[in-house]
Amino acid sequence: MRMKQLISSLVVGLSAVVAFSSAATAADMTGAGATFPYPIYAKWAETYKAATGNGLNYQSVGSGAGIKQIKAKTVDFGASDMPLTAADLDAEGLMQFPAIMGGVVTVVNLEGITPGQLKMTGPLVGDIYLGKITKWNDPAIAALNPGVKLPADEITVVHRADGSGTSFLFTDFLSKTNAEFKTKVGAGTAVKWVVGVGGKGNEGVAANVQRIKGSIGYVEWAYAKKNKMSHTQLKNKDGNFMQPDDEFFKAAAASAEWTKTPGFGVVLTDQAGKNSWPITGVSFILMHKAQADANKGKEVVKFFDWAFKNGGAAATELDYVPLPASVVKLVQDSWKANLKDASGKAIY
């Protein structure tokens, strides 16, 4: 039965990717990278195609792969939930801009536990991912959840097996809240996990958690909702236990200093504020400043410009947070200043 469920989950996940790209033509824009924003990029692409006739072939392969592909110039844009540093951008001739914001949640597969019932903290989740807490009825978990009937099941840790911006956000949060995790594992798109089983993409982690009784994993909120997974509450920096919600993702982004951060590379984990969701993140787009194919470059910019102006409602419906109008204006100014054709003329 478990194998049948796993195959079913994988088929559903793969079908989503194929449906997005199977009708692609050579004239379509191409992008690759983060799985975190895949649900909203797919929705935007579908609506944009219907409105303009122009298609997008986006490969949901993980931030690490997306960064590699844009550096190799095999796609028109890359997507990453971990911002590149100013030095990395300059070295590769890239520019970076934010496209969407959202939240990462911890999810569990525990019999008798309802979505949002279990309370967790960064130090506790860090200890679980260090292999220090191995059973669900451990006193440290029980102390946070009085009255909750916790099983004596072994905990199976699920993490990403690929280079992942979602992993960066998750490990960055754990590194900020658990000193031992920071020392032994640290923050990054691809880290050396101490324990656990890997899954490829948000889709793979979701499938593994759904398949394995007693498991814990981390996925973007839209994946948890779509798959009706049991998420946990998380304690934020101000000490409040929070349920994931786009309003709380927005609260975490309220103090972001976009203009003071090179390449807009803000990191929104463990932000102060009574309503801040602790694992909030930004998904970024990477493009070459010198556009070898100016027409493709223009089309990519037109797509995201259209999405900023027309895609807000779809983003909110999927529990993402659209960029504020002030940030959109900063992005548009950055396009004008940085994206050029072969003659040096701005493409936007």
mmCIF file of C-alpha atoms in Angstrom:
data_model
loop_
_atom_site.group_PDB
_atom_site.id
_atom_site.type_symbol
_atom_site.label_atom_id
_atom_site.label_comp_id
_atom_site.label_asym_id
_atom_site.label_seq_id
_atom_site.Cartn_x
_atom_site.Cartn_y
_atom_site.Cartn_z
ATOM 1 C CA MET A 1 0.000 0.000 0.000
ATOM 2 C CA ARG A 2 2.783 2.417 0.918
ATOM 3 C CA MET A 3 4.565 1.769 -2.379
ATOM 4 C CA LYS A 4 1.301 2.331 -4.259
ATOM 5 C CA GLN A 5 0.806 5.652 -2.464
ATOM 6 C CA LEU A 6 4.379 6.719 -3.233
ATOM 7 C CA ILE A 7 4.026 5.894 -6.933
ATOM 8 C CA SER A 8 0.731 7.787 -7.016
ATOM 9 C CA SER A 9 2.326 10.840 -5.371
ATOM 10 C CA LEU A 10 5.278 10.789 -7.744
ATOM 11 C CA VAL A 11 3.013 10.472 -10.782
ATOM 12 C CA VAL A 12 0.990 13.474 -9.637
ATOM 13 C CA GLY A 13 4.154 15.529 -9.101
ATOM 14 C CA LEU A 14 5.711 14.555 -12.410
ATOM 15 C CA SER A 15 2.453 15.147 -14.257
ATOM 16 C CA ALA A 16 2.424 18.727 -13.000
ATOM 17 C CA VAL A 17 5.888 19.370 -14.423
ATOM 18 C CA VAL A 18 5.121 17.697 -17.758
ATOM 19 C CA ALA A 19 1.832 19.585 -18.104
ATOM 20 C CA PHE A 20 3.709 22.841 -17.667
ATOM 21 C CA SER A 21 6.325 22.122 -20.313
ATOM 22 C CA SER A 22 4.945 19.516 -22.726
ATOM 23 C CA ALA A 23 3.456 22.094 -25.105
ATOM 24 C CA ALA A 24 6.664 24.172 -25.156
ATOM 25 C CA THR A 25 8.074 25.391 -28.458
ATOM 26 C CA ALA A 26 11.454 26.800 -29.426
ATOM 27 C CA ALA A 27 9.958 30.298 -29.298
ATOM 28 C CA ASP A 28 8.946 29.981 -25.639
ATOM 29 C CA MET A 29 10.877 31.542 -22.790
ATOM 30 C CA THR A 30 12.889 29.048 -20.768
ATOM 31 C CA GLY A 31 13.578 29.143 -17.054
ATOM 32 C CA ALA A 32 14.795 26.692 -14.430
ATOM 33 C CA GLY A 33 15.301 26.516 -10.702
ATOM 34 C CA ALA A 34 13.399 26.849 -7.463
ATOM 35 C CA THR A 35 10.513 24.489 -6.697
ATOM 36 C CA PHE A 36 9.304 26.875 -3.947
ATOM 37 C CA PRO A 37 7.525 29.225 -6.451
ATOM 38 C CA TYR A 38 6.558 26.543 -8.988
ATOM 39 C CA PRO A 39 2.796 26.581 -8.219
ATOM 40 C CA ILE A 40 2.491 30.334 -8.820
ATOM 41 C CA TYR A 41 4.831 30.375 -11.834
ATOM 42 C CA ALA A 42 2.729 27.607 -13.381
ATOM 43 C CA LYS A 43 -0.474 29.584 -12.778
ATOM 44 C CA TRP A 44 1.018 32.793 -14.124
ATOM 45 C CA ALA A 45 2.371 30.981 -17.201
ATOM 46 C CA GLU A 46 -1.018 29.442 -17.957
ATOM 47 C CA THR A 47 -2.822 32.791 -17.690
ATOM 48 C CA TYR A 48 -0.109 34.696 -19.583
ATOM 49 C CA LYS A 49 -0.212 32.183 -22.445
ATOM 50 C CA ALA A 50 -3.989 32.587 -22.704
ATOM 51 C CA ALA A 51 -3.661 36.384 -22.676
ATOM 52 C CA THR A 52 -0.682 36.843 -25.012
ATOM 53 C CA GLY A 53 -0.058 33.558 -26.820
ATOM 54 C CA ASN A 54 3.502 33.507 -25.449
ATOM 55 C CA GLY A 55 4.611 30.464 -23.485
ATOM 56 C CA LEU A 56 6.992 29.700 -20.640
ATOM 57 C CA ASN A 57 8.858 26.426 -20.232
ATOM 58 C CA TYR A 58 9.918 26.394 -16.567
ATOM 59 C CA GLN A 59 11.812 23.439 -15.108
ATOM 60 C CA SER A 60 11.120 22.982 -11.393
ATOM 61 C CA VAL A 61 14.515 21.426 -10.629
ATOM 62 C CA GLY A 62 15.686 23.214 -7.477
ATOM 63 C CA SER A 63 17.570 26.456 -6.873
ATOM 64 C CA GLY A 64 21.015 24.862 -7.155
ATOM 65 C CA ALA A 65 20.289 23.487 -10.619
ATOM 66 C CA GLY A 66 18.681 26.759 -11.675
ATOM 67 C CA ILE A 67 21.791 28.735 -10.715
ATOM 68 C CA LYS A 68 23.979 26.294 -12.674
ATOM 69 C CA GLN A 69 21.756 26.533 -15.760
ATOM 70 C CA ILE A 70 21.656 30.334 -15.898
ATOM 71 C CA LYS A 71 25.425 30.486 -15.397
ATOM 72 C CA ALA A 72 25.799 28.042 -18.306
ATOM 73 C CA LYS A 73 23.366 30.153 -20.374
ATOM 74 C CA THR A 74 21.165 27.150 -21.171
ATOM 75 C CA VAL A 75 18.005 29.001 -20.034
ATOM 76 C CA ASP A 76 16.706 32.563 -20.335
ATOM 77 C CA PHE A 77 16.428 32.948 -16.570
ATOM 78 C CA GLY A 78 17.274 31.077 -13.410
ATOM 79 C CA ALA A 79 15.285 31.040 -10.182
ATOM 80 C CA SER A 80 16.647 30.724 -6.655
ATOM 81 C CA ASP A 81 15.280 31.128 -3.137
ATOM 82 C CA MET A 82 18.807 31.789 -1.899
ATOM 83 C CA PRO A 83 20.000 35.199 -3.090
ATOM 84 C CA LEU A 84 23.389 35.362 -4.751
ATOM 85 C CA THR A 85 25.916 37.747 -3.253
ATOM 86 C CA ALA A 86 26.985 40.903 -5.071
ATOM 87 C CA ALA A 87 30.383 39.282 -5.727
ATOM 88 C CA ASP A 88 28.782 36.186 -7.287
ATOM 89 C CA LEU A 89 26.476 38.299 -9.442
ATOM 90 C CA ASP A 90 29.340 40.486 -10.691
ATOM 91 C CA ALA A 91 31.567 37.483 -11.417
ATOM 92 C CA GLU A 92 28.914 35.917 -13.657
ATOM 93 C CA GLY A 93 27.560 39.130 -15.203
ATOM 94 C CA LEU A 94 24.148 38.513 -13.641
ATOM 95 C CA MET A 95 21.412 40.709 -12.222
ATOM 96 C CA GLN A 96 18.927 39.516 -9.606
ATOM 97 C CA PHE A 97 15.443 40.637 -8.685
ATOM 98 C CA PRO A 98 12.687 39.376 -6.373
ATOM 99 C CA ALA A 99 9.575 37.843 -7.933
ATOM 100 C CA ILE A 100 7.398 36.504 -5.098
ATOM 101 C CA MET A 101 7.430 35.846 -1.366
ATOM 102 C CA GLY A 102 6.088 32.928 0.650
ATOM 103 C CA GLY A 103 6.591 30.683 3.638
ATOM 104 C CA VAL A 104 8.208 27.344 4.440
ATOM 105 C CA VAL A 105 6.453 25.080 6.954
ATOM 106 C CA THR A 106 7.330 21.954 8.893
ATOM 107 C CA VAL A 107 5.017 19.022 8.136
ATOM 108 C CA VAL A 108 4.528 15.723 9.973
ATOM 109 C CA ASN A 109 2.876 12.356 9.429
ATOM 110 C CA LEU A 110 1.501 11.412 12.852
ATOM 111 C CA GLU A 111 -1.657 9.456 13.467
ATOM 112 C CA GLY A 112 -4.184 11.413 15.501
ATOM 113 C CA ILE A 113 -2.424 14.762 15.030
ATOM 114 C CA THR A 114 -4.442 17.361 13.135
ATOM 115 C CA PRO A 115 -2.986 20.140 10.934
ATOM 116 C CA GLY A 116 -1.682 22.987 13.075
ATOM 117 C CA GLN A 117 -2.086 21.119 16.373
ATOM 118 C CA LEU A 118 1.562 20.361 17.161
ATOM 119 C CA LYS A 119 3.800 23.139 18.509
ATOM 120 C CA MET A 120 7.477 23.273 17.531
ATOM 121 C CA THR A 121 10.403 25.644 18.005
ATOM 122 C CA GLY A 122 13.614 26.263 16.061
ATOM 123 C CA PRO A 123 15.852 24.746 18.771
ATOM 124 C CA LEU A 124 13.614 21.658 18.939
ATOM 125 C CA VAL A 125 13.428 21.114 15.166
ATOM 126 C CA GLY A 126 17.190 21.652 15.001
ATOM 127 C CA ASP A 127 17.755 18.909 17.576
ATOM 128 C CA ILE A 128 15.471 16.569 15.605
ATOM 129 C CA TYR A 129 17.479 17.251 12.428
ATOM 130 C CA LEU A 130 20.690 16.645 14.385
ATOM 131 C CA GLY A 131 19.402 13.204 15.406
ATOM 132 C CA LYS A 132 19.386 14.156 19.102
ATOM 133 C CA ILE A 133 15.611 13.704 19.484
ATOM 134 C CA THR A 134 14.511 10.408 17.960
ATOM 135 C CA LYS A 135 11.008 9.648 19.299
ATOM 136 C CA TRP A 136 7.804 11.649 19.064
ATOM 137 C CA ASN A 137 7.026 11.234 22.775
ATOM 138 C CA ASP A 138 10.378 12.733 23.780
ATOM 139 C CA PRO A 139 10.002 14.951 26.883
ATOM 140 C CA ALA A 140 11.147 18.026 24.946
ATOM 141 C CA ILE A 141 8.262 17.647 22.454
ATOM 142 C CA ALA A 142 5.780 16.683 25.198
ATOM 143 C CA ALA A 143 6.664 19.767 27.255
ATOM 144 C CA LEU A 144 5.603 22.036 24.382
ATOM 145 C CA ASN A 145 2.412 20.067 23.733
ATOM 146 C CA PRO A 146 0.619 19.317 27.030
ATOM 147 C CA GLY A 147 -2.546 17.340 26.513
ATOM 148 C CA VAL A 148 -1.527 16.130 23.047
ATOM 149 C CA LYS A 149 -1.347 12.350 22.746
ATOM 150 C CA LEU A 150 2.085 11.803 21.215
ATOM 151 C CA PRO A 151 2.931 8.377 19.778
ATOM 152 C CA ALA A 152 6.104 6.521 20.743
ATOM 153 C CA ASP A 153 7.003 6.269 17.038
ATOM 154 C CA GLU A 154 10.559 6.718 15.844
ATOM 155 C CA ILE A 155 11.061 10.050 14.057
ATOM 156 C CA THR A 156 12.091 9.811 10.415
ATOM 157 C CA VAL A 157 13.703 13.026 9.212
ATOM 158 C CA VAL A 158 13.009 14.005 5.588
ATOM 159 C CA HIS A 159 15.146 16.604 3.814
ATOM 160 C CA ARG A 160 15.951 17.696 0.288
ATOM 161 C CA ALA A 161 18.297 15.562 -1.787
ATOM 162 C CA ASP A 162 19.008 18.325 -4.322
ATOM 163 C CA GLY A 163 20.423 21.842 -4.155
ATOM 164 C CA SER A 164 17.505 23.754 -2.738
ATOM 165 C CA GLY A 165 16.566 27.306 -1.838
ATOM 166 C CA THR A 166 13.868 25.889 0.418
ATOM 167 C CA SER A 167 16.653 24.060 2.261
ATOM 168 C CA PHE A 168 18.567 27.330 2.491
ATOM 169 C CA LEU A 169 15.595 29.061 4.165
ATOM 170 C CA PHE A 170 14.991 26.115 6.505
ATOM 171 C CA THR A 171 18.649 25.660 7.500
ATOM 172 C CA ASP A 172 19.151 29.412 7.826
ATOM 173 C CA PHE A 173 16.277 29.542 10.335
ATOM 174 C CA LEU A 174 17.653 26.548 12.260
ATOM 175 C CA SER A 175 21.150 28.047 12.256
ATOM 176 C CA LYS A 176 19.786 31.267 13.756
ATOM 177 C CA THR A 177 17.910 29.436 16.508
ATOM 178 C CA ASN A 178 20.073 26.386 17.286
ATOM 179 C CA ALA A 179 23.795 27.039 17.819
ATOM 180 C CA GLU A 180 24.778 23.367 17.530
ATOM 181 C CA PHE A 181 22.920 23.022 14.234
ATOM 182 C CA LYS A 182 24.768 26.094 12.917
ATOM 183 C CA THR A 183 28.115 24.526 13.868
ATOM 184 C CA LYS A 184 27.460 20.971 12.665
ATOM 185 C CA VAL A 185 25.258 21.565 9.603
ATOM 186 C CA GLY A 186 24.948 25.289 8.871
ATOM 187 C CA ALA A 187 22.889 27.151 6.295
ATOM 188 C CA GLY A 188 23.013 26.477 2.559
ATOM 189 C CA THR A 189 21.229 25.096 -0.478
ATOM 190 C CA ALA A 190 23.087 21.787 -0.135
ATOM 191 C CA VAL A 191 24.306 20.818 3.342
ATOM 192 C CA LYS A 192 25.702 17.646 4.869
ATOM 193 C CA TRP A 193 22.689 16.259 6.704
ATOM 194 C CA VAL A 194 23.346 14.288 9.883
ATOM 195 C CA VAL A 195 20.301 12.029 9.602
ATOM 196 C CA GLY A 196 17.331 11.383 7.383
ATOM 197 C CA VAL A 197 16.125 10.453 3.917
ATOM 198 C CA GLY A 198 16.174 12.751 0.910
ATOM 199 C CA GLY A 199 13.512 13.810 -1.551
ATOM 200 C CA LYS A 200 13.970 15.721 -4.800
ATOM 201 C CA GLY A 201 12.136 19.029 -4.879
ATOM 202 C CA ASN A 202 9.330 20.177 -2.627
ATOM 203 C CA GLU A 203 7.340 17.496 -4.430
ATOM 204 C CA GLY A 204 9.714 14.721 -3.331
ATOM 205 C CA VAL A 205 9.802 15.828 0.299
ATOM 206 C CA ALA A 206 5.999 16.049 0.383
ATOM 207 C CA ALA A 207 5.691 12.557 -1.127
ATOM 208 C CA ASN A 208 8.134 11.054 1.392
ATOM 209 C CA VAL A 209 6.400 12.632 4.392
ATOM 210 C CA GLN A 210 3.028 11.396 3.144
ATOM 211 C CA ARG A 211 4.474 7.919 2.665
ATOM 212 C CA ILE A 212 6.456 7.466 5.897
ATOM 213 C CA LYS A 213 4.598 7.184 9.196
ATOM 214 C CA GLY A 214 6.316 9.184 11.938
ATOM 215 C CA SER A 215 8.151 11.484 9.538
ATOM 216 C CA ILE A 216 8.880 15.211 9.619
ATOM 217 C CA GLY A 217 9.866 17.401 6.675
ATOM 218 C CA TYR A 218 9.742 20.950 5.352
ATOM 219 C CA VAL A 219 7.956 22.284 2.270
ATOM 220 C CA GLU A 220 6.644 25.523 0.847
ATOM 221 C CA TRP A 221 3.192 26.297 2.271
ATOM 222 C CA ALA A 222 1.349 25.891 -1.050
ATOM 223 C CA TYR A 223 2.582 22.280 -1.298
ATOM 224 C CA ALA A 224 1.415 21.527 2.249
ATOM 225 C CA LYS A 225 -2.060 22.931 1.575
ATOM 226 C CA LYS A 226 -2.433 21.310 -1.834
ATOM 227 C CA ASN A 227 -1.497 17.898 -0.442
ATOM 228 C CA LYS A 228 -3.575 18.379 2.765
ATOM 229 C CA MET A 229 -0.522 17.735 4.934
ATOM 230 C CA SER A 230 -0.334 18.225 8.694
ATOM 231 C CA HIS A 231 1.731 21.356 9.311
ATOM 232 C CA THR A 232 2.978 22.418 12.728
ATOM 233 C CA GLN A 233 2.902 25.706 14.574
ATOM 234 C CA LEU A 234 6.287 27.417 14.889
ATOM 235 C CA LYS A 235 7.499 29.800 17.574
ATOM 236 C CA ASN A 236 8.689 33.113 16.161
ATOM 237 C CA LYS A 237 11.426 35.463 17.365
ATOM 238 C CA ASP A 238 8.976 37.381 19.565
ATOM 239 C CA GLY A 239 8.016 34.138 21.330
ATOM 240 C CA ASN A 240 4.602 33.641 19.732
ATOM 241 C CA PHE A 241 3.453 30.302 18.319
ATOM 242 C CA MET A 242 2.213 30.968 14.805
ATOM 243 C CA GLN A 243 0.079 29.228 12.203
ATOM 244 C CA PRO A 244 1.285 29.754 8.609
ATOM 245 C CA ASP A 245 -0.673 32.406 6.735
ATOM 246 C CA ASP A 246 0.131 34.835 3.927
ATOM 247 C CA GLU A 247 -0.600 37.755 6.257
ATOM 248 C CA PHE A 248 2.134 36.511 8.596
ATOM 249 C CA PHE A 249 4.539 36.035 5.659
ATOM 250 C CA LYS A 250 3.760 39.648 4.740
ATOM 251 C CA ALA A 251 4.441 40.731 8.332
ATOM 252 C CA ALA A 252 7.897 39.129 8.198
ATOM 253 C CA ALA A 253 8.679 41.039 4.990
ATOM 254 C CA ALA A 254 7.484 44.405 6.330
ATOM 255 C CA SER A 255 10.914 45.461 7.588
ATOM 256 C CA ALA A 256 12.902 44.233 4.563
ATOM 257 C CA GLU A 257 15.547 46.770 3.507
ATOM 258 C CA TRP A 258 15.408 46.239 -0.254
ATOM 259 C CA THR A 259 17.354 49.343 -1.240
ATOM 260 C CA LYS A 260 20.203 48.700 1.200
ATOM 261 C CA THR A 261 20.769 45.091 0.107
ATOM 262 C CA PRO A 262 22.834 44.463 -3.078
ATOM 263 C CA GLY A 263 20.817 42.555 -5.674
ATOM 264 C CA PHE A 264 17.705 42.888 -3.469
ATOM 265 C CA GLY A 265 19.134 39.874 -1.588
ATOM 266 C CA VAL A 266 17.108 40.118 1.605
ATOM 267 C CA VAL A 267 16.752 37.054 3.858
ATOM 268 C CA LEU A 268 13.523 37.042 5.861
ATOM 269 C CA THR A 269 14.011 34.140 8.286
ATOM 270 C CA ASP A 270 13.583 34.682 12.042
ATOM 271 C CA GLN A 271 12.388 38.278 11.663
ATOM 272 C CA ALA A 272 11.235 40.274 14.668
ATOM 273 C CA GLY A 273 7.538 41.127 14.986
ATOM 274 C CA LYS A 274 4.689 39.572 16.904
ATOM 275 C CA ASN A 275 2.990 38.330 13.709
ATOM 276 C CA SER A 276 6.084 37.331 11.692
ATOM 277 C CA TRP A 277 6.171 33.788 10.323
ATOM 278 C CA PRO A 278 9.704 32.565 11.161
ATOM 279 C CA ILE A 279 10.559 30.841 7.858
ATOM 280 C CA THR A 280 9.526 33.421 5.290
ATOM 281 C CA GLY A 281 11.469 33.724 2.052
ATOM 282 C CA VAL A 282 11.833 35.564 -1.236
ATOM 283 C CA SER A 283 12.180 33.811 -4.572
ATOM 284 C CA PHE A 284 14.603 35.536 -6.938
ATOM 285 C CA ILE A 285 15.064 35.633 -10.710
ATOM 286 C CA LEU A 286 18.554 35.649 -12.265
ATOM 287 C CA MET A 287 19.282 37.037 -15.740
ATOM 288 C CA HIS A 288 22.434 37.918 -17.657
ATOM 289 C CA LYS A 289 22.961 41.669 -17.865
ATOM 290 C CA ALA A 290 24.177 41.335 -21.469
ATOM 291 C CA GLN A 291 21.334 39.650 -23.323
ATOM 292 C CA ALA A 292 22.630 37.595 -26.268
ATOM 293 C CA ASP A 293 19.038 37.161 -27.471
ATOM 294 C CA ALA A 294 17.411 40.514 -26.741
ATOM 295 C CA ASN A 295 13.979 39.341 -27.870
ATOM 296 C CA LYS A 296 13.968 36.494 -25.348
ATOM 297 C CA GLY A 297 15.221 38.843 -22.661
ATOM 298 C CA LYS A 298 12.451 41.323 -23.446
ATOM 299 C CA GLU A 299 9.870 38.558 -23.269
ATOM 300 C CA VAL A 300 11.082 37.417 -19.835
ATOM 301 C CA VAL A 301 10.843 40.973 -18.537
ATOM 302 C CA LYS A 302 7.393 41.403 -20.129
ATOM 303 C CA PHE A 303 6.236 38.206 -18.409
ATOM 304 C CA PHE A 304 7.301 39.293 -14.936
ATOM 305 C CA ASP A 305 6.088 42.849 -15.538
ATOM 306 C CA TRP A 306 2.707 41.375 -16.488
ATOM 307 C CA ALA A 307 2.788 39.098 -13.415
ATOM 308 C CA PHE A 308 3.526 42.023 -11.088
ATOM 309 C CA LYS A 309 0.594 43.974 -12.544
ATOM 310 C CA ASN A 310 -1.920 41.159 -13.058
ATOM 311 C CA GLY A 311 -0.858 38.155 -10.992
ATOM 312 C CA GLY A 312 -1.383 39.387 -7.450
ATOM 313 C CA ALA A 313 -4.779 37.792 -6.933
ATOM 314 C CA ALA A 314 -3.544 34.388 -8.145
ATOM 315 C CA ALA A 315 -0.510 34.671 -5.849
ATOM 316 C CA THR A 316 -2.670 35.483 -2.825
ATOM 317 C CA GLU A 317 -5.033 32.619 -3.659
ATOM 318 C CA LEU A 318 -2.061 30.236 -3.478
ATOM 319 C CA ASP A 319 -0.873 31.832 -0.190
ATOM 320 C CA TYR A 320 2.096 33.644 -1.670
ATOM 321 C CA VAL A 321 2.787 37.329 -1.014
ATOM 322 C CA PRO A 322 3.017 39.625 -4.073
ATOM 323 C CA LEU A 323 5.726 42.274 -4.084
ATOM 324 C CA PRO A 324 4.648 45.693 -2.788
ATOM 325 C CA ALA A 325 4.222 48.348 -5.501
ATOM 326 C CA SER A 326 7.254 50.242 -4.172
ATOM 327 C CA VAL A 327 9.456 47.166 -4.649
ATOM 328 C CA VAL A 328 8.054 46.530 -8.148
ATOM 329 C CA LYS A 329 9.136 50.081 -9.075
ATOM 330 C CA LEU A 330 12.649 49.349 -7.773
ATOM 331 C CA VAL A 331 12.751 46.146 -9.862
ATOM 332 C CA GLN A 332 11.620 47.990 -13.001
ATOM 333 C CA ASP A 333 14.318 50.617 -12.443
ATOM 334 C CA SER A 334 16.863 47.816 -12.073
ATOM 335 C CA TRP A 335 15.755 46.286 -15.381
ATOM 336 C CA LYS A 336 16.277 49.641 -17.114
ATOM 337 C CA ALA A 337 19.717 50.089 -15.581
ATOM 338 C CA ASN A 338 21.107 46.572 -15.992
ATOM 339 C CA LEU A 339 19.575 44.595 -18.871
ATOM 340 C CA LYS A 340 21.132 45.512 -22.238
ATOM 341 C CA ASP A 341 21.168 44.121 -25.772
ATOM 342 C CA ALA A 342 24.357 43.512 -27.791
ATOM 343 C CA SER A 343 24.604 47.221 -28.689
ATOM 344 C CA GLY A 344 24.304 48.287 -25.035
ATOM 345 C CA LYS A 345 20.726 49.526 -25.374
ATOM 346 C CA ALA A 346 18.320 48.877 -22.500
ATOM 347 C CA ILE A 347 15.786 46.131 -23.319
ATOM 348 C CA TYR A 348 13.118 47.470 -20.947
#
